[in-house]
XYZ file of C-alpha atoms in Angstrom:
732
model
C -5.654 -8.040 -52.409
C -7.892 -8.845 -49.419
C -4.885 -8.530 -47.085
C -4.029 -5.152 -48.561
C -7.525 -3.902 -47.706
C -7.801 -5.418 -44.226
C -4.396 -4.315 -42.867
C -5.005 -0.588 -43.366
C -8.404 -0.985 -41.746
C -6.895 -2.756 -38.737
C -4.104 -0.232 -38.409
C -6.528 2.663 -38.653
C -8.734 1.064 -36.000
C -5.773 0.558 -33.648
C -4.638 4.117 -34.188
C -8.121 5.387 -33.451
C -8.315 3.276 -30.275
C -4.922 4.473 -29.089
C -5.879 8.083 -29.805
C -9.161 7.670 -27.939
C -7.441 5.984 -25.003
C -4.802 8.683 -24.956
C -7.527 11.281 -24.641
C -9.084 9.243 -21.851
C -5.781 9.281 -19.938
C -5.660 13.067 -20.254
C -9.058 13.200 -18.582
C -7.862 11.210 -15.573
C -7.104 13.236 -12.460
C -5.817 11.744 -9.224
C -7.151 13.620 -6.202
C -5.835 13.106 -2.685
C -5.822 14.875 0.670
C -2.536 15.602 2.458
C -2.456 18.309 5.092
C 1.283 17.850 5.616
C 4.155 16.384 3.669
C 5.103 13.122 5.352
C 7.414 10.321 4.330
C 4.357 8.362 3.237
C 3.082 11.227 1.111
C 6.433 11.627 -0.613
C 6.495 7.888 -1.319
C 3.011 8.160 -2.833
C 4.066 11.076 -5.032
C 7.183 9.216 -6.200
C 5.081 6.281 -7.310
C 2.613 8.624 -9.070
C 5.450 10.405 -10.851
C 6.973 7.067 -11.841
C 3.812 6.216 -13.801
C 3.052 9.781 -14.995
C -0.175 10.299 -13.062
C -1.514 13.830 -12.742
C -2.162 14.496 -9.046
C -4.127 17.251 -7.340
C -3.425 17.552 -3.613
C -6.083 19.013 -1.340
C -5.637 20.427 2.158
C -1.954 21.353 2.004
C -0.945 23.330 5.065
C -4.337 22.975 6.717
C -4.863 21.575 10.173
C -6.063 17.978 10.183
C -9.390 17.740 11.998
C -10.392 14.377 10.628
C -9.562 12.406 13.749
C -7.408 9.332 14.238
C -9.458 6.926 12.195
C -6.966 4.093 12.613
C -8.609 3.372 15.945
C -11.925 5.232 15.609
C -14.140 6.441 12.759
C -13.066 9.684 11.102
C -11.894 11.161 7.819
C -14.863 13.399 7.083
C -12.511 16.275 6.313
C -11.482 14.425 3.169
C -15.067 14.367 1.898
C -15.520 18.057 2.615
C -12.355 18.975 0.734
C -13.242 16.679 -2.158
C -16.750 18.115 -2.456
C -15.409 21.665 -2.563
C -12.777 20.789 -5.166
C -15.273 18.984 -7.429
C -17.642 21.925 -7.387
C -14.916 24.058 -8.986
C -14.340 21.597 -11.835
C -16.178 22.604 -15.008
C -15.073 19.866 -17.406
C -17.691 17.192 -16.820
C -15.968 14.365 -18.726
C -13.139 14.040 -16.228
C -12.415 10.741 -14.509
C -11.542 11.197 -10.852
C -9.411 8.771 -8.879
C -9.761 9.700 -5.211
C -7.359 7.898 -2.891
C -5.487 8.275 0.357
C -1.817 9.144 0.064
C 0.118 8.538 3.286
C -0.256 4.758 2.996
C -0.827 4.244 -0.735
C 1.475 3.154 -3.574
C 0.818 2.912 -7.316
C 1.991 -0.333 -8.876
C 1.027 0.388 -12.476
C 0.128 3.232 -14.789
C -3.022 5.063 -15.969
C -3.510 2.812 -18.996
C -4.036 -0.298 -16.899
C -6.115 1.585 -14.359
C -8.504 2.976 -16.968
C -8.757 -0.310 -18.830
C -9.782 -2.135 -15.658
C -12.160 0.692 -14.735
C -13.924 0.450 -18.093
C -14.148 -3.334 -17.772
C -16.036 -2.854 -14.501
C -18.911 -1.325 -16.556
C -19.959 1.050 -13.791
C -19.629 4.799 -13.328
C -18.000 4.587 -9.880
C -15.834 1.757 -8.576
C -14.865 1.560 -4.891
C -12.128 -0.504 -3.332
C -13.321 -3.531 -1.410
C -12.576 -5.143 1.923
C -13.212 -8.488 3.546
C -13.851 -6.775 6.909
C -16.719 -4.411 7.652
C -15.977 -1.025 9.237
C -17.092 0.963 11.184
C -20.639 -0.371 11.797
C -20.956 -4.157 11.909
C -24.723 -3.869 12.198
C -24.854 -2.911 8.520
C -23.377 -6.231 7.365
C -26.682 -7.763 6.238
C -27.503 -4.739 4.130
C -24.438 -5.114 1.906
C -25.193 -6.722 -1.470
C -23.814 -10.214 -1.878
C -21.160 -10.768 -4.525
C -20.604 -13.914 -6.528
C -16.887 -13.942 -5.680
C -14.609 -11.578 -3.821
C -14.837 -9.008 -1.052
C -18.273 -7.813 -0.064
C -17.611 -4.626 1.890
C -16.783 -1.115 0.717
C -13.452 0.577 1.436
C -13.457 4.366 1.300
C -9.695 4.758 0.885
C -9.920 4.563 -2.881
C -12.508 4.946 -5.629
C -12.539 5.927 -9.289
C -15.384 7.315 -11.327
C -16.754 9.934 -13.661
C -16.896 13.469 -12.312
C -20.716 13.930 -12.505
C -21.355 10.678 -10.663
C -18.865 11.446 -7.904
C -20.274 14.964 -7.586
C -23.714 13.474 -7.125
C -22.338 11.012 -4.562
C -20.773 13.676 -2.292
C -23.393 16.360 -2.855
C -25.288 15.433 0.297
C -22.253 15.600 2.596
C -22.991 17.875 5.554
C -21.017 16.028 8.203
C -18.278 17.176 10.543
C -14.603 16.806 9.723
C -14.210 14.025 12.269
C -17.250 12.075 11.066
C -16.628 8.798 9.266
C -16.110 9.025 5.517
C -16.289 5.223 5.403
C -19.729 5.208 7.003
C -20.936 7.993 4.698
C -19.980 6.121 1.527
C -21.151 2.796 2.942
C -24.662 4.128 3.534
C -24.813 5.353 -0.049
C -23.643 1.989 -1.341
C -26.071 -0.123 0.712
C -28.993 2.064 -0.382
C -30.240 0.246 -3.520
C -31.721 3.377 -5.060
C -28.626 5.519 -4.577
C -26.323 2.698 -5.636
C -28.255 2.329 -8.876
C -28.637 6.058 -9.524
C -24.924 6.775 -9.096
C -24.040 3.407 -10.688
C -21.633 2.192 -7.990
C -19.873 -1.167 -7.742
C -17.041 -2.670 -5.769
C -13.696 -3.865 -7.061
C -14.386 -7.155 -5.306
C -11.468 -9.116 -6.762
C -8.903 -6.381 -6.168
C -8.122 -5.741 -9.824
C -7.832 -1.996 -9.206
C -7.436 -1.546 -5.462
C -5.797 -3.775 -2.867
C -6.612 -2.954 0.735
C -4.173 -4.817 2.980
C -6.254 -4.925 6.157
C -7.660 -8.430 6.445
C -5.752 -9.556 3.349
C -2.093 -9.803 4.373
C -1.926 -13.515 3.651
C -3.318 -12.935 0.173
C -0.715 -10.450 -1.067
C 2.821 -11.307 -2.197
C 5.520 -9.573 -4.174
C 5.735 -10.563 -7.830
C 9.139 -9.967 -9.402
C 8.829 -9.553 -13.137
C 11.487 -8.539 -15.633
C 12.951 -5.357 -14.066
C 9.615 -4.673 -12.397
C 7.929 -5.473 -9.089
C 4.177 -5.847 -8.584
C 1.904 -6.995 -5.796
C -0.156 -10.072 -6.556
C -3.384 -11.146 -4.900
C -3.091 -14.919 -4.605
C -6.744 -15.442 -3.709
C -8.114 -13.909 -6.905
C -4.946 -14.106 -9.037
C -5.024 -10.392 -9.771
C -2.434 -7.646 -10.038
C -3.866 -4.577 -8.298
C -2.957 -1.134 -9.636
C -3.062 0.538 -6.221
C -1.945 -0.829 -2.836
C -3.431 0.696 0.311
C -2.011 -0.030 3.769
C -5.277 0.762 5.485
C -5.877 0.415 9.218
C -3.154 -1.430 11.134
C -1.149 -2.462 8.044
C 1.240 0.493 7.847
C 4.279 -1.703 8.376
C 3.206 -4.018 5.572
C 2.813 -1.163 3.087
C 6.244 0.057 4.178
C 7.657 -3.389 3.441
C 6.018 -3.502 0.004
C 7.216 0.043 -0.644
C 10.799 -1.173 -0.363
C 10.206 -2.863 -3.715
C 7.174 -1.243 -5.405
C 7.248 0.429 -7.843
C 10.683 -0.751 -8.921
C 12.292 0.695 -5.793
C 14.419 -2.438 -5.662
C 14.695 -5.096 -8.352
C 16.932 -8.097 -8.795
C 18.257 -6.650 -12.042
C 18.993 -3.078 -10.931
C 19.150 -3.288 -7.141
C 18.176 -0.109 -5.285
C 16.980 2.490 -7.784
C 16.691 5.373 -5.282
C 19.867 4.950 -3.281
C 22.064 7.063 -5.542
C 19.572 9.853 -6.239
C 19.864 13.323 -4.740
C 22.819 12.540 -2.507
C 24.267 15.290 -0.341
C 27.963 15.243 -1.279
C 30.324 16.465 1.421
C 33.461 16.487 -0.707
C 32.531 19.848 -2.215
C 32.344 21.454 1.235
C 35.088 23.036 3.259
C 35.529 21.343 6.615
C 34.104 24.416 8.316
C 30.930 23.950 6.246
C 30.309 20.356 7.298
C 27.005 19.825 9.150
C 27.452 20.015 12.905
C 26.754 16.653 14.504
C 26.181 15.773 18.133
C 27.449 12.243 18.785
C 25.705 10.595 21.700
C 27.773 7.785 23.247
C 25.953 5.544 25.699
C 27.650 3.152 28.137
C 25.052 1.254 30.140
C 26.724 -2.057 30.966
C 30.182 -3.609 31.286
C 31.361 -3.956 27.708
C 34.490 -5.447 26.140
C 36.934 -3.480 24.001
C 35.894 -0.029 25.220
C 39.409 1.281 24.633
C 39.151 0.091 21.031
C 35.794 1.858 20.694
C 37.400 5.202 21.521
C 40.337 4.462 19.227
C 37.856 3.980 16.383
C 35.947 7.109 17.366
C 39.164 9.082 16.901
C 39.597 7.579 13.438
C 36.104 8.601 12.316
C 36.602 10.555 9.102
C 34.811 13.757 10.014
C 36.173 17.153 11.114
C 36.349 16.996 14.893
C 35.655 20.698 15.201
C 32.246 19.966 13.636
C 31.465 17.369 16.277
C 30.079 17.728 19.767
C 30.179 14.778 22.131
C 27.535 13.761 24.620
C 28.990 10.872 26.653
C 26.884 9.009 29.170
C 28.631 6.404 31.307
C 26.636 4.415 33.830
C 29.450 1.950 34.604
C 32.151 2.661 37.171
C 34.068 -0.181 35.543
C 34.680 2.013 32.480
C 35.515 5.298 34.200
C 39.222 4.806 33.551
C 38.800 4.367 29.775
C 36.426 7.313 29.430
C 38.583 9.609 31.563
C 41.685 8.659 29.609
C 39.981 9.431 26.307
C 38.631 12.784 27.469
C 41.950 13.803 29.008
C 43.957 12.947 25.892
C 41.525 13.862 23.130
C 38.490 15.736 24.474
C 39.915 19.118 23.426
C 39.831 18.052 19.761
C 36.049 18.321 19.686
C 33.976 21.495 19.556
C 32.308 20.623 22.836
C 31.973 17.692 25.245
C 29.246 17.012 27.787
C 29.962 14.097 30.102
C 27.625 12.396 32.564
C 29.256 9.859 34.861
C 27.998 7.211 37.298
C 28.061 9.646 40.208
C 25.146 11.603 38.694
C 22.925 8.518 39.012
C 21.045 9.223 35.779
C 19.368 6.195 34.217
C 19.745 5.179 30.584
C 16.307 6.386 29.517
C 16.876 9.873 30.900
C 20.314 10.042 29.277
C 18.934 9.308 25.817
C 16.163 11.859 26.200
C 18.747 14.406 27.349
C 21.055 13.642 24.417
C 18.276 14.287 21.912
C 17.349 17.488 23.727
C 20.926 18.715 23.637
C 20.788 18.603 19.836
C 17.183 19.834 19.691
C 18.052 23.030 21.602
C 21.353 23.666 19.840
C 20.504 25.878 16.853
C 23.704 24.774 15.099
C 23.053 21.052 15.473
C 21.971 19.414 12.210
C 22.187 15.746 13.179
C 22.243 13.567 16.261
C 24.343 10.411 15.855
C 23.409 7.877 18.531
C 26.146 5.342 19.196
C 26.072 2.606 21.832
C 29.405 1.525 23.275
C 29.012 -2.067 22.052
C 28.969 -0.937 18.410
C 32.128 -1.715 16.442
C 32.304 0.850 13.632
C 34.896 -0.586 11.273
C 33.987 1.830 8.499
C 35.686 5.139 9.244
C 33.371 6.922 6.788
C 30.131 5.795 8.429
C 29.020 9.254 9.507
C 29.802 10.781 6.117
C 27.962 8.008 4.307
C 24.825 8.436 6.408
C 24.784 12.204 5.925
C 25.423 11.904 2.203
C 22.527 9.450 2.004
C 20.387 12.448 2.961
C 18.003 11.793 0.108
C 15.206 14.229 -0.447
C 12.989 11.165 -0.820
C 13.792 10.296 2.798
C 12.230 13.377 4.354
C 12.281 12.515 8.045
C 15.565 10.714 7.871
C 16.109 8.429 10.810
C 18.850 6.320 9.224
C 20.839 3.421 10.676
C 23.883 1.687 9.235
C 23.291 -2.048 9.307
C 25.554 -3.847 11.752
C 25.460 -7.519 12.644
C 26.829 -9.885 15.247
C 29.642 -12.038 13.879
C 28.500 -15.502 12.864
C 24.826 -14.840 13.661
C 21.738 -13.436 11.978
C 21.383 -10.843 14.740
C 21.396 -7.230 13.531
C 20.446 -3.750 14.726
C 17.139 -3.689 12.840
C 13.919 -5.669 12.684
C 12.266 -6.399 9.386
C 8.821 -6.852 10.935
C 6.944 -6.741 14.224
C 4.861 -9.346 15.990
C 1.280 -8.611 17.020
C 2.443 -7.475 20.462
C 5.109 -5.193 19.018
C 8.179 -7.382 19.432
C 10.579 -8.914 16.929
C 9.315 -10.798 13.902
C 11.351 -11.835 10.875
C 10.387 -10.403 7.502
C 10.653 -12.462 4.332
C 13.698 -10.518 3.166
C 15.477 -10.183 6.518
C 18.057 -12.926 5.943
C 18.796 -11.711 2.409
C 19.394 -8.177 3.685
C 21.563 -9.263 6.621
C 23.631 -11.574 4.423
C 24.000 -8.944 1.703
C 22.093 -10.710 -1.048
C 19.790 -7.683 -1.248
C 21.540 -4.343 -0.917
C 19.817 -1.003 -0.537
C 18.130 1.397 1.860
C 15.246 -0.288 3.653
C 12.196 1.097 5.419
C 12.013 -0.902 8.666
C 9.956 -0.716 11.878
C 12.837 -0.795 14.348
C 16.476 0.287 14.563
C 18.801 0.369 17.537
C 22.396 0.738 18.738
C 23.536 3.191 16.053
C 21.504 5.627 13.969
C 21.455 9.177 12.648
C 18.504 11.536 13.184
C 17.920 14.917 11.595
C 17.820 17.733 14.112
C 14.955 19.306 12.142
C 12.949 16.191 12.910
C 13.639 16.598 16.635
C 12.491 20.203 16.447
C 9.312 19.499 14.475
C 7.730 16.057 14.741
C 9.715 14.738 17.723
C 9.400 17.632 20.150
C 8.148 15.349 22.923
C 10.990 15.136 25.446
C 10.368 11.640 26.795
C 10.682 9.720 23.526
C 12.396 6.772 25.221
C 9.961 6.413 28.115
C 7.530 3.518 28.452
C 6.046 1.478 31.267
C 6.088 -1.723 29.210
C 8.677 -1.327 26.432
C 12.453 -1.150 26.470
C 13.802 2.345 25.699
C 14.794 1.509 22.120
C 11.406 -0.087 21.454
C 9.619 2.890 23.018
C 11.588 5.285 20.812
C 10.781 3.344 17.639
C 7.127 3.029 18.663
C 6.900 6.790 19.128
C 8.468 7.405 15.735
C 6.158 4.934 13.977
C 3.073 6.401 15.660
C 3.895 9.767 14.071
C 4.175 8.280 10.598
C 7.937 8.803 10.503
C 9.926 6.263 8.553
C 13.090 4.612 9.827
C 15.657 3.265 7.423
C 18.570 0.880 7.578
C 21.210 0.835 4.873
C 23.460 -2.055 3.904
C 24.940 -0.229 0.913
C 28.297 -0.434 2.676
C 29.916 -2.678 5.250
C 29.836 -0.694 8.475
C 30.831 -3.025 11.267
C 29.315 -5.242 13.908
C 28.029 -5.290 17.447
C 29.672 -6.914 20.427
C 28.193 -9.555 22.648
C 28.211 -8.351 26.248
C 27.152 -11.728 27.632
C 29.516 -13.483 30.027
C 31.827 -10.484 30.198
C 34.137 -10.951 33.169
C 35.280 -7.849 35.003
C 37.570 -9.354 37.623
C 40.821 -9.157 35.667
C 43.230 -6.397 34.778
C 42.626 -6.858 31.039
C 39.204 -8.434 30.779
C 39.175 -8.325 26.981
C 41.689 -11.186 26.905
C 38.873 -13.506 27.965
C 36.640 -12.591 24.973
C 37.907 -15.173 22.490
C 34.665 -17.160 22.790
C 32.059 -14.375 22.975
C 33.627 -11.965 20.487
C 36.169 -13.940 18.468
C 36.442 -11.463 15.586
C 37.163 -8.541 17.890
C 39.520 -10.669 19.950
C 41.457 -11.478 16.789
C 41.527 -7.838 15.701
C 42.893 -6.816 19.062
C 45.249 -9.630 19.924
C 46.395 -11.498 16.826
C 49.311 -10.117 14.789
C 48.179 -8.027 11.810
C 50.221 -10.244 9.454
C 48.994 -13.568 10.787
C 46.396 -14.034 8.029
C 49.131 -13.699 5.388
C 51.226 -16.528 6.797
C 50.094 -19.236 4.401
C 49.596 -17.064 1.326
C 52.749 -14.962 1.551
C 54.946 -17.575 3.209
C 55.683 -15.487 6.280
C 56.822 -18.594 8.150
C 60.577 -18.566 8.600
C 62.838 -21.537 9.404
C 65.731 -20.152 11.499
C 66.836 -23.655 12.511
C 66.056 -27.142 11.130
C 62.391 -28.030 11.774
C 61.957 -24.833 13.791
C 59.224 -22.569 12.456
C 58.962 -18.891 13.286
C 55.861 -16.802 12.544
C 53.917 -13.757 13.776
C 51.166 -14.641 16.248
C 50.384 -11.967 18.841
C 49.988 -8.221 18.517
C 52.004 -5.932 20.761
C 48.830 -5.321 22.753
C 48.339 -9.047 23.350
C 51.935 -9.485 24.461
C 51.691 -6.512 26.810
C 48.355 -7.570 28.277
C 49.513 -11.130 28.980
C 52.652 -9.880 30.752
C 50.693 -7.268 32.716
C 48.042 -9.796 33.655
C 50.689 -12.181 35.015
C 52.481 -9.478 36.962
C 49.124 -8.281 38.286
C 48.437 -11.817 39.519
C 51.969 -11.859 40.906
C 52.224 -15.414 42.253
C 55.364 -16.513 40.399
C 56.724 -19.959 41.184
C 60.067 -20.161 42.928
C 61.718 -22.075 40.119
C 62.348 -25.156 42.266
C 61.922 -28.819 41.356
C 59.015 -29.337 43.738
C 55.871 -28.083 42.029
C 52.448 -29.030 43.353
C 50.759 -27.450 40.332
C 51.678 -30.353 38.056
C 50.883 -34.043 38.138
C 53.403 -35.896 40.280
C 54.498 -32.683 41.985
C 58.038 -32.726 40.558
C 59.478 -30.593 37.713
C 62.710 -31.791 36.079
C 63.433 -28.467 34.399
C 61.835 -25.816 36.610
C 61.258 -22.189 35.611
C 59.953 -19.083 37.340
C 56.473 -19.078 35.862
C 52.715 -18.729 36.238
C 50.425 -21.312 34.690
C 47.465 -20.191 32.582
C 45.064 -22.110 34.779
C 46.159 -20.053 37.767
C 44.498 -16.994 36.220
C 41.580 -19.059 34.807
C 42.840 -18.584 31.260
C 43.295 -22.248 30.359
C 40.144 -22.604 28.177
C 40.849 -19.382 26.337
C 44.463 -20.363 25.707
C 43.417 -23.755 24.381
C 40.957 -22.050 22.040
C 43.802 -19.851 20.805
C 45.951 -22.912 20.118
C 43.150 -24.588 18.168
C 42.322 -21.522 16.107
C 45.773 -20.145 15.369
C 48.391 -22.849 16.013
C 46.723 -26.039 14.768
C 46.339 -24.817 11.133
C 50.044 -23.982 10.959
C 51.023 -27.306 12.540
C 49.016 -29.208 9.945
C 50.656 -27.178 7.181
C 54.237 -27.573 8.385
C 53.963 -31.172 9.622
C 52.002 -32.879 6.799
C 49.854 -35.777 7.966
C 49.905 -34.693 11.595
C 46.618 -33.408 13.010
C 46.361 -32.014 16.502
C 43.612 -31.137 18.950
C 46.180 -29.097 20.856
C 45.949 -31.077 24.070
C 48.266 -29.262 26.419
C 48.439 -29.843 30.174
C 51.135 -27.178 30.528
C 50.607 -23.617 29.319
C 52.539 -20.982 31.204
C 54.422 -17.691 31.117
C 58.112 -17.773 32.078
C 60.002 -14.832 33.543
C 63.782 -14.541 33.134
C 65.742 -12.043 35.262
C 69.500 -11.886 35.895
C 68.976 -11.915 39.655
C 66.185 -14.517 39.618
C 66.445 -17.098 36.867
C 68.515 -15.829 33.959
C 68.618 -19.013 31.839
C 67.390 -22.546 31.387
C 69.643 -25.584 31.234
C 69.608 -27.903 28.173
C 66.538 -30.133 28.105
C 63.863 -31.849 26.046
C 60.246 -30.740 26.314
C 57.544 -33.228 27.344
C 55.603 -32.597 24.148
C 55.154 -33.618 20.552
C 55.743 -29.993 19.656
C 56.290 -26.833 21.654
C 55.106 -23.266 21.172
C 57.386 -20.538 22.513
C 56.092 -16.949 22.137
C 58.215 -13.872 22.824
C 56.195 -11.398 24.896
C 58.634 -8.482 24.920
C 61.545 -7.053 22.936
C 65.281 -7.591 23.164
C 67.217 -4.358 23.337
C 64.239 -2.506 24.756
C 63.000 -4.618 27.647
C 66.004 -6.866 28.257
C 69.474 -7.862 27.068
C 70.745 -11.328 26.198
C 68.305 -14.216 26.107
C 67.256 -16.431 23.233
C 67.047 -20.145 22.497
C 69.794 -22.508 21.312
C 69.197 -25.925 19.738
C 72.270 -27.903 20.669
C 72.060 -30.709 18.120
C 72.096 -28.217 15.258
C 74.273 -25.625 17.016
C 71.657 -23.083 15.975
C 70.547 -20.121 18.088
C 67.726 -17.596 17.870
C 69.100 -14.743 19.928
C 66.800 -11.875 18.956
C 63.237 -13.229 19.068
C 60.647 -10.771 17.783
C 57.910 -9.641 20.120
C 54.675 -11.516 19.456
C 56.350 -14.087 17.194
C 56.090 -17.778 17.993
C 58.678 -20.512 17.673
C 57.254 -23.947 16.941
C 59.550 -26.975 17.227
C 59.440 -30.683 18.123
C 59.641 -31.346 21.838
C 61.117 -34.797 22.278
C 64.177 -36.514 20.808
C 65.534 -34.146 18.180
C 65.349 -30.633 19.559
C 67.427 -30.620 22.696
C 67.615 -26.927 23.598
C 68.475 -24.366 26.260
C 67.441 -20.852 27.281
C 70.315 -18.437 26.832
C 71.191 -16.076 29.725
C 69.236 -12.852 30.166
C 71.863 -10.320 31.178
C 69.720 -7.259 31.921
C 66.078 -6.329 32.268
C 63.260 -8.877 32.318
C 62.381 -11.302 29.557
C 58.949 -12.960 29.247
C 57.885 -15.880 27.073
C 54.654 -17.875 26.829
C 55.106 -21.629 26.438
C 52.810 -24.519 25.544
C 53.775 -28.192 25.561
C 51.341 -29.567 22.988
C 50.297 -33.217 22.740
C 52.473 -34.673 25.522
């Protein structure tokens, strides 16, 4: 019976409390000042909408006269606008939350905010700071607190309307006067502090100012939710403010809060408000200016232009701006423009003869788009970028989220086998690279999304509207102390423009340009160490990786294995490189190139070490021959020691054949470098013991067979044309 009486009473009390608290929430009004709609403002409004705050924005469209109070006192315009807005409010029981917006994020909703406000037991609660600003001489006048921050922060306060009205009633300052100093003087005046009933949120239960507190704040991942936690006071602030020089830190936190990215759901914004291109006719696609920049000798330039042609975007909606500073690459650029330049709507080319430096070229590229009324995007692409994803440009444009207003977006690319990428997760104190806590997870794909970062380079997309509005300054890449890319990013950050990098897709990688030799006919052949992935893509047969899985190894003769190794390009380049070198041996027995100076079975050949290709060839043997050897000869493991690696030339009027012989090797590799029936007639290899011949070797395919004892063999006569093979005697 007692329970029956108590439960209704409890339930009625809870209902009454909830009703009263619900009414209290309706009385809460968030007030902020935003004279223009920036990326930061839109982020603030997203977080407010996420938690159902009611927001009143003051100063829209007005000129900001409040000064640059990141480096000097200012912000008085905010107080003036607030005072005027409060005077128009007639409902006196309102609760006003006045906060900045460009660098502020909500982490929780009105219920928690109001509960913590009521627990403060004061009429007005200001955010707190551990650092005093802007007048250090006022430090002794601040009341001491038992625990927590002692100094007032003006970027956020909450209170009852009458009390806040009373607090700002005496404002008569200029727009560029310090709002912080104004509120500080009220707070340190005991009489005013008591009359208005002001206190500080010293333990950061409501407000977390980041300046002076970066080491105290960490991300707290809850169940499908992300908060910021103050480790010093073990609190969960409702509002995070990146005040002063902590804009990059609030940007980092904003990648996660509120629920922008969670472990359970990943990126929650990345699929919202996309700009689909599939519904458009090709003639309706946004016009893009692609800026291509060649500033140093770079490997695989021909491949770069091949990939550019494969970019899935209507070429008549593309304009090219190509800057080439390197005479070494004039041939590749000229060839591309001659064969394919007419496919594009327009091409502007600047070559080495114009003597324009890289900084000026990038400024000019931006300006070309800025002044072209039809240009909607500028796609900056450095020559060392390997865009494997043919849809990269489409993806970036479709990621044109309304939430990403300014839209400077980069596809994440990395360097094979390293943690290097085209973005920085953080900056050091002097503005250079620093690693953010999530950098490795983003680069390695454990966290996937669209990330607000302080620096992008090498490849990125910029809205033309941004170039015509916020980035009208021509010399964006100029600096006396910073590299051009750093200067550009610094200029963007200083204007409050966000830069993003996306790893929602795999886009490609960036080449290493270190140790790039330019003294050969085909310099890319020497890139097996610096750029092994690109070397493989270019020079290893497309079916090589299927050898083991799909059993592509054939056995045309006993213990002779036949498999695809080189691409046509590799075969051609090796032949052309040897003919370019031109110093073929005479095919006589006397040979000073080998130990002992005498060759039992001479050929007309050029050794790999004669063209300084010995190390690269050995690397090729280790990477691509050794695994097959160990598979086909169980129990035999090789380090591919090979004193003789050479290319042989067979011609009817020079050396058409090779007499029967054994090779001075444990096993031999024999690679066909051109095609029978196209480049020559006749030829082939016959193994005498087995009376087995391979008379039509496939270009780029390798024969692997034992050298000594069992596989006595001969080179069959070449009757027309020229036949080339590459040979290695492995493990002599």
